Tab-separated table of C-alpha atoms in Angstrom:
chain	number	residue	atom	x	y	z
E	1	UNK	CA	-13.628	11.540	-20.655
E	2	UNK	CA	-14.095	8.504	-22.109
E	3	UNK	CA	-12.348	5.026	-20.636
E	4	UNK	CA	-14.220	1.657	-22.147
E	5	UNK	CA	-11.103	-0.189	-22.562
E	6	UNK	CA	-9.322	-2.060	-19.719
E	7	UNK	CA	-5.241	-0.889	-19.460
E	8	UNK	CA	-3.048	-3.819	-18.717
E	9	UNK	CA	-0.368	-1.692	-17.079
E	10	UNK	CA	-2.797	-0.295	-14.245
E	11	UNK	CA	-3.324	-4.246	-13.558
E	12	UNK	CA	-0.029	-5.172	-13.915
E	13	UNK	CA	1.060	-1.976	-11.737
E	14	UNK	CA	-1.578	-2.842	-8.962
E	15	UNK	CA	-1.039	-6.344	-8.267
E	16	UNK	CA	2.906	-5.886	-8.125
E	17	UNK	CA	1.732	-3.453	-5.089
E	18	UNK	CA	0.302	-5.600	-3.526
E	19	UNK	CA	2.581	-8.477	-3.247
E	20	UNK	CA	5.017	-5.793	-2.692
E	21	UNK	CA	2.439	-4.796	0.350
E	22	UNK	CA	2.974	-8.231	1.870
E	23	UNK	CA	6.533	-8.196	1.281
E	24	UNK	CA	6.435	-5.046	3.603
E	25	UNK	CA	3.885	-7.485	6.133
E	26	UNK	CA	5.301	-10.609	5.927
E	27	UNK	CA	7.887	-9.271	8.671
E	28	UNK	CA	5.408	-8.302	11.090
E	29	UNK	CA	3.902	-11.155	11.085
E	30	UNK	CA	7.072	-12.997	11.475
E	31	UNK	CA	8.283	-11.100	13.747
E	32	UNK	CA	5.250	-9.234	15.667
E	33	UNK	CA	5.889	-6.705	18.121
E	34	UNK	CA	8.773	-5.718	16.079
E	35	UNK	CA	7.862	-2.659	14.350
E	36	UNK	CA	11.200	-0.694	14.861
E	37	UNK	CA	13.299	-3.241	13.360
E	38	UNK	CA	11.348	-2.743	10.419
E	39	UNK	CA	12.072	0.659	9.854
E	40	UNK	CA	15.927	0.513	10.278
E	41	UNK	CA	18.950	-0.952	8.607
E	42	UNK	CA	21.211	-0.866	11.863
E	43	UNK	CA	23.836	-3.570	11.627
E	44	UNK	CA	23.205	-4.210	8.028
E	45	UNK	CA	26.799	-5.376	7.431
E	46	UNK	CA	27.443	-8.021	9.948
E	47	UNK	CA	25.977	-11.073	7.638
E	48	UNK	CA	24.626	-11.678	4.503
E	49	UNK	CA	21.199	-11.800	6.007
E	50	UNK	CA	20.909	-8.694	7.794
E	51	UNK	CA	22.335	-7.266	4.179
E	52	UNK	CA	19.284	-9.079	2.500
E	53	UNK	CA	16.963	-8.073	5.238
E	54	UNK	CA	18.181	-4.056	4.678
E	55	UNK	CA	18.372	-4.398	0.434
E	56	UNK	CA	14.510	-5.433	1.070
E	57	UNK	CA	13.537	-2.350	3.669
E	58	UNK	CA	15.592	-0.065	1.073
E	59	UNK	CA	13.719	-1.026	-2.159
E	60	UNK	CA	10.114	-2.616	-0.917
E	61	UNK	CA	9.173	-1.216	2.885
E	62	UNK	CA	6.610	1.681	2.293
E	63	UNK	CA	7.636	2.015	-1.652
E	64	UNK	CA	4.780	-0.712	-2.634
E	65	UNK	CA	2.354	0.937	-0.272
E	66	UNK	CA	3.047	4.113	-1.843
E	67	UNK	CA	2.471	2.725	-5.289
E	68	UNK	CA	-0.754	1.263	-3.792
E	69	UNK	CA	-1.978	4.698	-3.009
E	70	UNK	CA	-1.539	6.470	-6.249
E	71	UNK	CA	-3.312	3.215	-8.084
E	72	UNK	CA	-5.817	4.198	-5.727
E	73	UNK	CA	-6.100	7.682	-7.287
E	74	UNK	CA	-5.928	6.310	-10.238
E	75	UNK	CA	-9.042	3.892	-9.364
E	76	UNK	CA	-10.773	7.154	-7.801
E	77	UNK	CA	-10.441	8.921	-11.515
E	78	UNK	CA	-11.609	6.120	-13.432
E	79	UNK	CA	-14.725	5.652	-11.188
E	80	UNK	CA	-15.122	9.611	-11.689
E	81	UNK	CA	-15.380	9.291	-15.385
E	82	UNK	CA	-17.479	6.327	-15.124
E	83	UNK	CA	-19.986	8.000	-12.638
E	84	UNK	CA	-20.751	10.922	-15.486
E	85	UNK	CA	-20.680	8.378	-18.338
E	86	UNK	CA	-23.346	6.632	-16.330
E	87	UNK	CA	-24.928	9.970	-14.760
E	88	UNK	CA	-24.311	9.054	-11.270
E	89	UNK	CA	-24.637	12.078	-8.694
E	90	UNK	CA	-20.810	11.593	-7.940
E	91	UNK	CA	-20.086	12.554	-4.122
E	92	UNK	CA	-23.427	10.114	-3.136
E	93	UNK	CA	-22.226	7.326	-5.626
E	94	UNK	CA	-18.358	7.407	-4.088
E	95	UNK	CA	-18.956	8.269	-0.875
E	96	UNK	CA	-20.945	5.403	-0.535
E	97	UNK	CA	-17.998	2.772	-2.396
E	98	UNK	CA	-16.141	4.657	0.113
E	99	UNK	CA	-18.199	3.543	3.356
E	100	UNK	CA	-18.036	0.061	2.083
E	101	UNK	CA	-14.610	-0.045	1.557
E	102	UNK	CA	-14.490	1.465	5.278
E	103	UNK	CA	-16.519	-1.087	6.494
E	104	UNK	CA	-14.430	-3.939	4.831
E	105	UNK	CA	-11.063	-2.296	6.220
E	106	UNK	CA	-12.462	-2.255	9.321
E	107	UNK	CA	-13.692	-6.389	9.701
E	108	UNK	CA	-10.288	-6.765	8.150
E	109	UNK	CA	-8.336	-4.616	10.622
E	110	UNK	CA	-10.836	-6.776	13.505
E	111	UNK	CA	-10.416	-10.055	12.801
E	112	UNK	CA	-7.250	-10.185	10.521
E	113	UNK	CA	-4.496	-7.710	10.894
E	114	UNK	CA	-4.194	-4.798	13.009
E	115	UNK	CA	-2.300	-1.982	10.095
E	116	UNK	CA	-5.180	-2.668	7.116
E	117	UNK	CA	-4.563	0.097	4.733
E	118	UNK	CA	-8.120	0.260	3.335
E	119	UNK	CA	-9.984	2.406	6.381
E	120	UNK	CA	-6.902	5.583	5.130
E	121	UNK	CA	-7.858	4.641	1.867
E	122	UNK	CA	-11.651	5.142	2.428
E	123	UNK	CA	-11.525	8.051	4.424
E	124	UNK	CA	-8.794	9.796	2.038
E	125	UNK	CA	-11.208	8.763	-0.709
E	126	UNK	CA	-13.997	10.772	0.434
E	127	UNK	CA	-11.971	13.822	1.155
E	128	UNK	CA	-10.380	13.869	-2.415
E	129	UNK	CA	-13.724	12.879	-3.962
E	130	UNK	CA	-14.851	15.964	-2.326
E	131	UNK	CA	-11.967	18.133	-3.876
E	132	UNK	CA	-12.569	16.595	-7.081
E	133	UNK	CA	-16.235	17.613	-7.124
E	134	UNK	CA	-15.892	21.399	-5.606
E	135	UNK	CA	-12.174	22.336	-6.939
E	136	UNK	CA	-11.096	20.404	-9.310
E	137	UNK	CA	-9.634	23.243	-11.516
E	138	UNK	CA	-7.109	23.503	-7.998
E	139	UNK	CA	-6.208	20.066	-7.769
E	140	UNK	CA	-2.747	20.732	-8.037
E	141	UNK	CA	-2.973	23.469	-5.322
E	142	UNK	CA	-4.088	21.002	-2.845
E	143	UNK	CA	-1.312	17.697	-3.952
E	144	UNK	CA	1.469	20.607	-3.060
E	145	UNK	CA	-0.113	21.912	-0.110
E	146	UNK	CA	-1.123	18.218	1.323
E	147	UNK	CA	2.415	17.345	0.642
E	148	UNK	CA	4.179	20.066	2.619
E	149	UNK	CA	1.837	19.639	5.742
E	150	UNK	CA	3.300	15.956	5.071
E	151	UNK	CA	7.154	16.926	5.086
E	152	UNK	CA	6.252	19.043	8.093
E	153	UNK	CA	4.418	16.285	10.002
E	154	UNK	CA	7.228	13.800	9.427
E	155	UNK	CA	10.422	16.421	9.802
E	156	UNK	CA	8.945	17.356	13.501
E	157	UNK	CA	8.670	13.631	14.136
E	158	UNK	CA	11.801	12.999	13.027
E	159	UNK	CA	13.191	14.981	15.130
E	160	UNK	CA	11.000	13.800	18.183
E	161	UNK	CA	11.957	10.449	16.582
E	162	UNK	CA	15.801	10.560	17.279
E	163	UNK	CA	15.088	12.619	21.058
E	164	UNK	CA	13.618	8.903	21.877
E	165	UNK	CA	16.217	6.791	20.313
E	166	UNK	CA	18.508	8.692	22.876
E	167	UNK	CA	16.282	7.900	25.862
E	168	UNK	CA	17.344	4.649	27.435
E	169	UNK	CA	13.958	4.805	29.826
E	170	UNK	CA	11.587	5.859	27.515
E	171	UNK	CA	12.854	2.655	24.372
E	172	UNK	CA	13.208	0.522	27.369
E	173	UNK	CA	9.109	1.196	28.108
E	174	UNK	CA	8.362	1.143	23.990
E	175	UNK	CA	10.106	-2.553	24.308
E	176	UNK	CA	8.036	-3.726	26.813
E	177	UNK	CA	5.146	-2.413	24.931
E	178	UNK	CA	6.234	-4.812	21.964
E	179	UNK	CA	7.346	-7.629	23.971
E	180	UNK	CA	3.408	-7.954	25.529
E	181	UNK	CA	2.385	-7.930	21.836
E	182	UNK	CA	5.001	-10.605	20.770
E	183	UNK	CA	3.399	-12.852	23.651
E	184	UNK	CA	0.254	-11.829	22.183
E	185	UNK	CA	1.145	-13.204	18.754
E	186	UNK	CA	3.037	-15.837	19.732
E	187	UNK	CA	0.602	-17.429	22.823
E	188	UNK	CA	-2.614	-15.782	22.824
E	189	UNK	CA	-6.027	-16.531	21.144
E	190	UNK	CA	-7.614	-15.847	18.437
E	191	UNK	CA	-10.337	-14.291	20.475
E	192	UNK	CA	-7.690	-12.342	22.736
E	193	UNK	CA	-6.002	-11.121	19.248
E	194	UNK	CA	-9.413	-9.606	18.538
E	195	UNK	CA	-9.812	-8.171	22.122
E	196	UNK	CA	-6.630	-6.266	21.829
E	197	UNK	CA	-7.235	-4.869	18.312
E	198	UNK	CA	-10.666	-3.014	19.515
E	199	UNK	CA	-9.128	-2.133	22.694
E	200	UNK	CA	-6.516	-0.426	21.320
E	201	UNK	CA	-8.404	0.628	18.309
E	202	UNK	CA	-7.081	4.085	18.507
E	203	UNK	CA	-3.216	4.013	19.434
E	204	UNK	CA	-3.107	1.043	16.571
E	205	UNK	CA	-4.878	3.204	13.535
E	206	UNK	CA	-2.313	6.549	14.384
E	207	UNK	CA	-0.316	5.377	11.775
E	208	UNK	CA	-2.770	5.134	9.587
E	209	UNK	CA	-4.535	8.838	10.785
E	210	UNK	CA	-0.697	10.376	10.599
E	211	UNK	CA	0.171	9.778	6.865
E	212	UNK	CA	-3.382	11.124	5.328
E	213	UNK	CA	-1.610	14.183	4.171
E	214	UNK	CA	0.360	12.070	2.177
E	215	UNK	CA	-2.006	9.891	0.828
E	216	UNK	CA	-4.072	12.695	-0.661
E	217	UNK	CA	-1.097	14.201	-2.146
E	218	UNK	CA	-0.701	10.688	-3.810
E	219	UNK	CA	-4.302	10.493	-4.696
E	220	UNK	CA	-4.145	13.377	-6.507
E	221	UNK	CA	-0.491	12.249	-7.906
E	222	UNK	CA	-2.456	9.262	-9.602
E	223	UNK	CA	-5.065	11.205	-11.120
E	224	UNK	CA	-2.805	13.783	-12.385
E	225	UNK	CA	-0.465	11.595	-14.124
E	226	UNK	CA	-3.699	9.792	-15.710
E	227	UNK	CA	-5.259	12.659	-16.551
E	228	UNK	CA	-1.602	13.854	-18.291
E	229	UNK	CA	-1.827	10.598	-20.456
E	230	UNK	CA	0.808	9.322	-18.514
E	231	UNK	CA	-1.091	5.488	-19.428
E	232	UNK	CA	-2.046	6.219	-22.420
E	233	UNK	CA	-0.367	4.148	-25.641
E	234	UNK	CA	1.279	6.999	-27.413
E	235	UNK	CA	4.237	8.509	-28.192
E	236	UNK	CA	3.582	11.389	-24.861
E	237	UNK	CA	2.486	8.559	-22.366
E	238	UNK	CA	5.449	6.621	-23.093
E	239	UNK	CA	8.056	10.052	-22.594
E	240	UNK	CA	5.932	10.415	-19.423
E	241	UNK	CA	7.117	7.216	-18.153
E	242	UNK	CA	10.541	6.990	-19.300
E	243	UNK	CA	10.915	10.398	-17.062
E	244	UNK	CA	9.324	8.584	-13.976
E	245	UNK	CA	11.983	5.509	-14.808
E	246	UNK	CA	14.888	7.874	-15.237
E	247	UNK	CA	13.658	10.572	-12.109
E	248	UNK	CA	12.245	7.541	-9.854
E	249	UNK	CA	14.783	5.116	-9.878
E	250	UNK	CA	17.566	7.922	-10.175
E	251	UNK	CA	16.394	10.011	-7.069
E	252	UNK	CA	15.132	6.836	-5.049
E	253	UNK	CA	17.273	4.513	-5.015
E	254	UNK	CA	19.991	6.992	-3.749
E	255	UNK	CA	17.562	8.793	-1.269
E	256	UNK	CA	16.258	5.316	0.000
E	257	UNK	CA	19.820	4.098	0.526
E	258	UNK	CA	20.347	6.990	3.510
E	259	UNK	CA	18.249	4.133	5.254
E	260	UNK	CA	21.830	2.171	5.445
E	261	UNK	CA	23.313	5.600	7.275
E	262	UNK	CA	23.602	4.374	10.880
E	263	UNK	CA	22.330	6.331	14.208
E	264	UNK	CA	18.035	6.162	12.800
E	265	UNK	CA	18.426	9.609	11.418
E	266	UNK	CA	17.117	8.654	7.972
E	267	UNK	CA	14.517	5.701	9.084
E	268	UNK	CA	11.297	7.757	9.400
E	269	UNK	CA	12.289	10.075	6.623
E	270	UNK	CA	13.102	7.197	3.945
E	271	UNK	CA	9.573	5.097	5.046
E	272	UNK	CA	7.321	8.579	4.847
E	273	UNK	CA	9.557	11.176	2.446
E	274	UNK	CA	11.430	9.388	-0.102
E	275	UNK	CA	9.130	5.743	-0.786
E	276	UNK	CA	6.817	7.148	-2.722
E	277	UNK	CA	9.852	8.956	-5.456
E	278	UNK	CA	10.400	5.329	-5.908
E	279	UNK	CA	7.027	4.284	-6.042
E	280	UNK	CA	6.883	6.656	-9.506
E	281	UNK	CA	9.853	4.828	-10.269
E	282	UNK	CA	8.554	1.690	-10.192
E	283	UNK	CA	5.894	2.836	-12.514
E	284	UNK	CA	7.971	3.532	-15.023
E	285	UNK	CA	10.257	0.350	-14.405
E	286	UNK	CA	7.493	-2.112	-15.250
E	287	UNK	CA	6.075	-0.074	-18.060
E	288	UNK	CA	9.483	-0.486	-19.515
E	289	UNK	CA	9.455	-4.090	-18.762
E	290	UNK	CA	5.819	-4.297	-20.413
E	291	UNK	CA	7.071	-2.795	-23.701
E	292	UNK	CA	10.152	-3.883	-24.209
E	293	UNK	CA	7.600	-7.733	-23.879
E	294	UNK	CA	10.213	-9.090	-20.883
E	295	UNK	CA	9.187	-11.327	-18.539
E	296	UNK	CA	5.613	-11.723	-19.991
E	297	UNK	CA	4.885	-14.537	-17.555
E	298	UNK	CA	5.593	-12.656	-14.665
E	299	UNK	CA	3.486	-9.617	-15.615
E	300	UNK	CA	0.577	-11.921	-16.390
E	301	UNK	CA	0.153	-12.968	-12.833
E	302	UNK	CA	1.083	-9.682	-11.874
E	303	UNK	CA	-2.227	-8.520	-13.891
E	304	UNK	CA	-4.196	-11.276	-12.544
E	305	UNK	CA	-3.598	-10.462	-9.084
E	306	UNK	CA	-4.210	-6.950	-10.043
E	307	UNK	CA	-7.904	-7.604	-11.180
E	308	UNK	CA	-8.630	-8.943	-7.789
E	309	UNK	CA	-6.003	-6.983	-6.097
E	310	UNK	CA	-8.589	-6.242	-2.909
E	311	UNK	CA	-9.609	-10.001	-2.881
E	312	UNK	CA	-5.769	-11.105	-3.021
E	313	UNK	CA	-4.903	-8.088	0.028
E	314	UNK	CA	-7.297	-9.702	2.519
E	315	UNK	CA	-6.449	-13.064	1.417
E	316	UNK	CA	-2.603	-12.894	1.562
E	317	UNK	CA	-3.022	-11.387	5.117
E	318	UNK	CA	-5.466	-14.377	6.080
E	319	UNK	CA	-2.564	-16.397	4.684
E	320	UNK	CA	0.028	-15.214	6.937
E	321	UNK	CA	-1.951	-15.349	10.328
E	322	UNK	CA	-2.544	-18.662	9.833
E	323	UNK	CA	1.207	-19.531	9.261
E	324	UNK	CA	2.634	-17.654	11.542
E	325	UNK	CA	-0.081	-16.631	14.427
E	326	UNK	CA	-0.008	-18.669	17.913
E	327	UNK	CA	-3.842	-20.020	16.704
E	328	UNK	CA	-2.278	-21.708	13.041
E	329	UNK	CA	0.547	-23.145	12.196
E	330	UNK	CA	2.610	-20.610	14.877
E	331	UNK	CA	5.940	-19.515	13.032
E	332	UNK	CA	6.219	-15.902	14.373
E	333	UNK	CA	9.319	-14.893	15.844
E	334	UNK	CA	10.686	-16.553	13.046
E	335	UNK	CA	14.305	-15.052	12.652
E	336	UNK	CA	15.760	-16.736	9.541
E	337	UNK	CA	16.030	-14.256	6.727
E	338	UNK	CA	15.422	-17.251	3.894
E	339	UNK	CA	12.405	-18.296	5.609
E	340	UNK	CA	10.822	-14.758	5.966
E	341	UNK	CA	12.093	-14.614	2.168
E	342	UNK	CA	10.396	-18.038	1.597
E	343	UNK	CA	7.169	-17.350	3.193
E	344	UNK	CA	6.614	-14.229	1.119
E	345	UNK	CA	7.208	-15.800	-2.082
E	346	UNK	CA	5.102	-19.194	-1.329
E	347	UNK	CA	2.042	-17.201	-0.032
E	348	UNK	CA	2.020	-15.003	-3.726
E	349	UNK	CA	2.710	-17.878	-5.756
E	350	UNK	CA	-0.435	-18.830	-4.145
E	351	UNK	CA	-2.096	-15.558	-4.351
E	352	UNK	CA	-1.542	-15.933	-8.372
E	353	UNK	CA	-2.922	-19.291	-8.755
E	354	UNK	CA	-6.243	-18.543	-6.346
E	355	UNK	CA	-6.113	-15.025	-8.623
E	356	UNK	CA	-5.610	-17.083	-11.857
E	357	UNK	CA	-9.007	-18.942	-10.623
E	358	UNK	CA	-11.208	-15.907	-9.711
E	359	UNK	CA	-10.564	-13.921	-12.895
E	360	UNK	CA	-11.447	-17.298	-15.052
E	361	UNK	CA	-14.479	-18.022	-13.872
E	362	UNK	CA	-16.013	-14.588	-12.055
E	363	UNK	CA	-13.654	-11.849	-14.375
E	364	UNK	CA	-12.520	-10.253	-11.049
E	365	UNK	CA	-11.847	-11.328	-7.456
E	366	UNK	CA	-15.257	-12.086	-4.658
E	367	UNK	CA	-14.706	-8.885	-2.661
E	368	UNK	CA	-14.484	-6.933	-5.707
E	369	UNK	CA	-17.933	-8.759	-6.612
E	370	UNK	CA	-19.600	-7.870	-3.884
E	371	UNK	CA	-18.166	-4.183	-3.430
E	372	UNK	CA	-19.205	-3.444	-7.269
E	373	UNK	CA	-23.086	-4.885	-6.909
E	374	UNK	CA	-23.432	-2.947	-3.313
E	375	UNK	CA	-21.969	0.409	-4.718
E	376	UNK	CA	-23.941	0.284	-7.459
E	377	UNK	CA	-27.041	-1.240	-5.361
E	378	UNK	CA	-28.860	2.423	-4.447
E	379	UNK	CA	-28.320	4.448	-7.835
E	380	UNK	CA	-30.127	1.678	-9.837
């Protein structure tokens, strides 16, 4: 039960999420009202930027979120330890760093960027918290059985999915849809951007209500593979992760490439099914890379970002509104692949010298700060 010392790999692991996150954002901020063309490869072969463009939605769009999620879980079982190290009553103590993180999702979500990921985290939080504390002995009852609901959920969608693609009327209404939020992004206010976000508070968080099956399968995914020693510096973590390189990388890459089949048969299936398989495989890619001492600046920032990976998620979203939102600099409907490209890796070189700067002088990032003293705040 015990966990005093910090593992570099979770760090390391969690900040390459979340610059993979924003590589996943960066394109709906360039180009807003665009969601579809996110999901799909179609035309992938016509130019070398539409093949960059579908080599990115193949190996980053939903896999880094999915990693995100399980580090999550992960985060959720090291707080569990810590609360009976500590004596904490443990539904109280993390249903309340839950609410927090709720209410920070939601002022993000508000007044930064309408699909914030930490309002599903929160509320998936509390529910596996809740499994953790009554049924923990069927934990791995409940990862299967959240995951099938998943694979139902997405297969009937799917399916609903391509009965749309073949109705002229009904994508021709769905485009208007996007083209008032492109104006939106591209003309509007600040204060109208805000408007639109609680008016439409509901339609714009389905997303986020429609995968929580899957995130508490990868909850519990993160706290299995901890609890397995999957992290752990021995001669059974490290088998643990060569299997997650070798099963990851060999099932997801291939299953993630059905993206490139033509027609948007495979686009919902590849974002909701197969990301996360490659989201274990990226686990085991950078523990690799971690042992084998590669690329040991790299990682570094990686683990700085990591220690203030909630700090460096609000702030590299804050970043890209004001480049590309009609109230900063005003970029969006940026169509240049190199520039999209460019944009993402500018805004985390920043992210890993402002990340660099909060670990050296406060050990973690502001929001963390904050969200540690208040959670702790009522159990003193």
């Amino acid at each position: 039960m015990e966990q005093s010392k910090r593992i570099r790999l979770l760090d390391i692991l969690r900040g390459f999420a979340i610059i993979g996150t924003l590589g996943t954002n960066i394109w709906l901020f360039a180009q807003p009202g665009d969601f579809i063309s996110l999901m799909s490869a179609d035309g992938w072969l016509s130019n070398l930027e539409a093949f960059l463009a579908a080599i990115q939605t193949v190996l980053i769009n939903g896999k880094l979120l999915g990693l995100l999620t399980i580090m999550f879980g992960i985060g959720l079982e090291l707080k569990y330890r810590k609360a009976k190290r500590d004596k904490l009553p443990w539904l109280p103590f993390y249903s309340w760093t839950m609410v927090l993180l709720f209410l920070d999702g939601l002022l993000h979500y508000f007044l930064v960027f309408e699909y914030d990921i930490l309002m599903s985290y929160a509320f998936t939080g509390i529910i596996v918290a809740l499994l953790l504390s009554r049924y923990e002995g069927s934990l791995n009852f409940w990862m299967k059985a959240s995951a099938v609901i998943h694979i139902v959920g997405v297969s009937i969608v799917s399916f609903l999915w391509m009965l749309i693609l073949r109705d002229d009327a009904l994508l021709a209404e769905i485009a208007a849809g996007f083209s008032e939020v492109k104006d939106l992004y591209t003309t509007g206010t600040y204060v109208e951007q805000i408007s639109y976000r609680m008016r439409d508070f509901i339609r714009l968080r389905l997303e986020a209500i429609a995968i929580i099956f899957m995130n508490i399968a990868l909850y519990i995914a993160g706290i299995r593979l901890f609890r397995h020693g999957a992290f752990d510096d021995s001669e059974k973590g490290k088998r643990i992760r060569k299997r997650l390189l070798r099963w990851g990388l060999g099932l997801g890459i291939p299953l993630n490439m059905l993206l490139l089949v033509p027609g948007g048969l495979f686009d919902l299936p590849v974002r909701y099914l197969f990301a996360p398989i490659l989201s274990l495989g990226y686990i085991g890619l950078l523990a690799f890379i971690l042992e084998r001492g590669w690329w040991k600046w790299l990682l570094a920032r990686f683990e700085t970002i990591g220690k203030a990976a909630l700090s460096c998620y609000v702030l590299q979203n804050i970043a890209a509104s004001l480049l590309f939102y009609s109230w900063g600099l005003g970029l969006a409907l940026m169509q240049n692949v190199y520039a999209i490209f460019a944009a993402w890796i500018g805004i985390s070189i920043g992210m890993m010298a402002v990340a660099h700067l909060f670990v050296k002088f406060m050990g973690t990032g502001p929001l963390e700060w904050v969200w540690r003293k208040l959670s702790y705040m009522p159990f003193k």
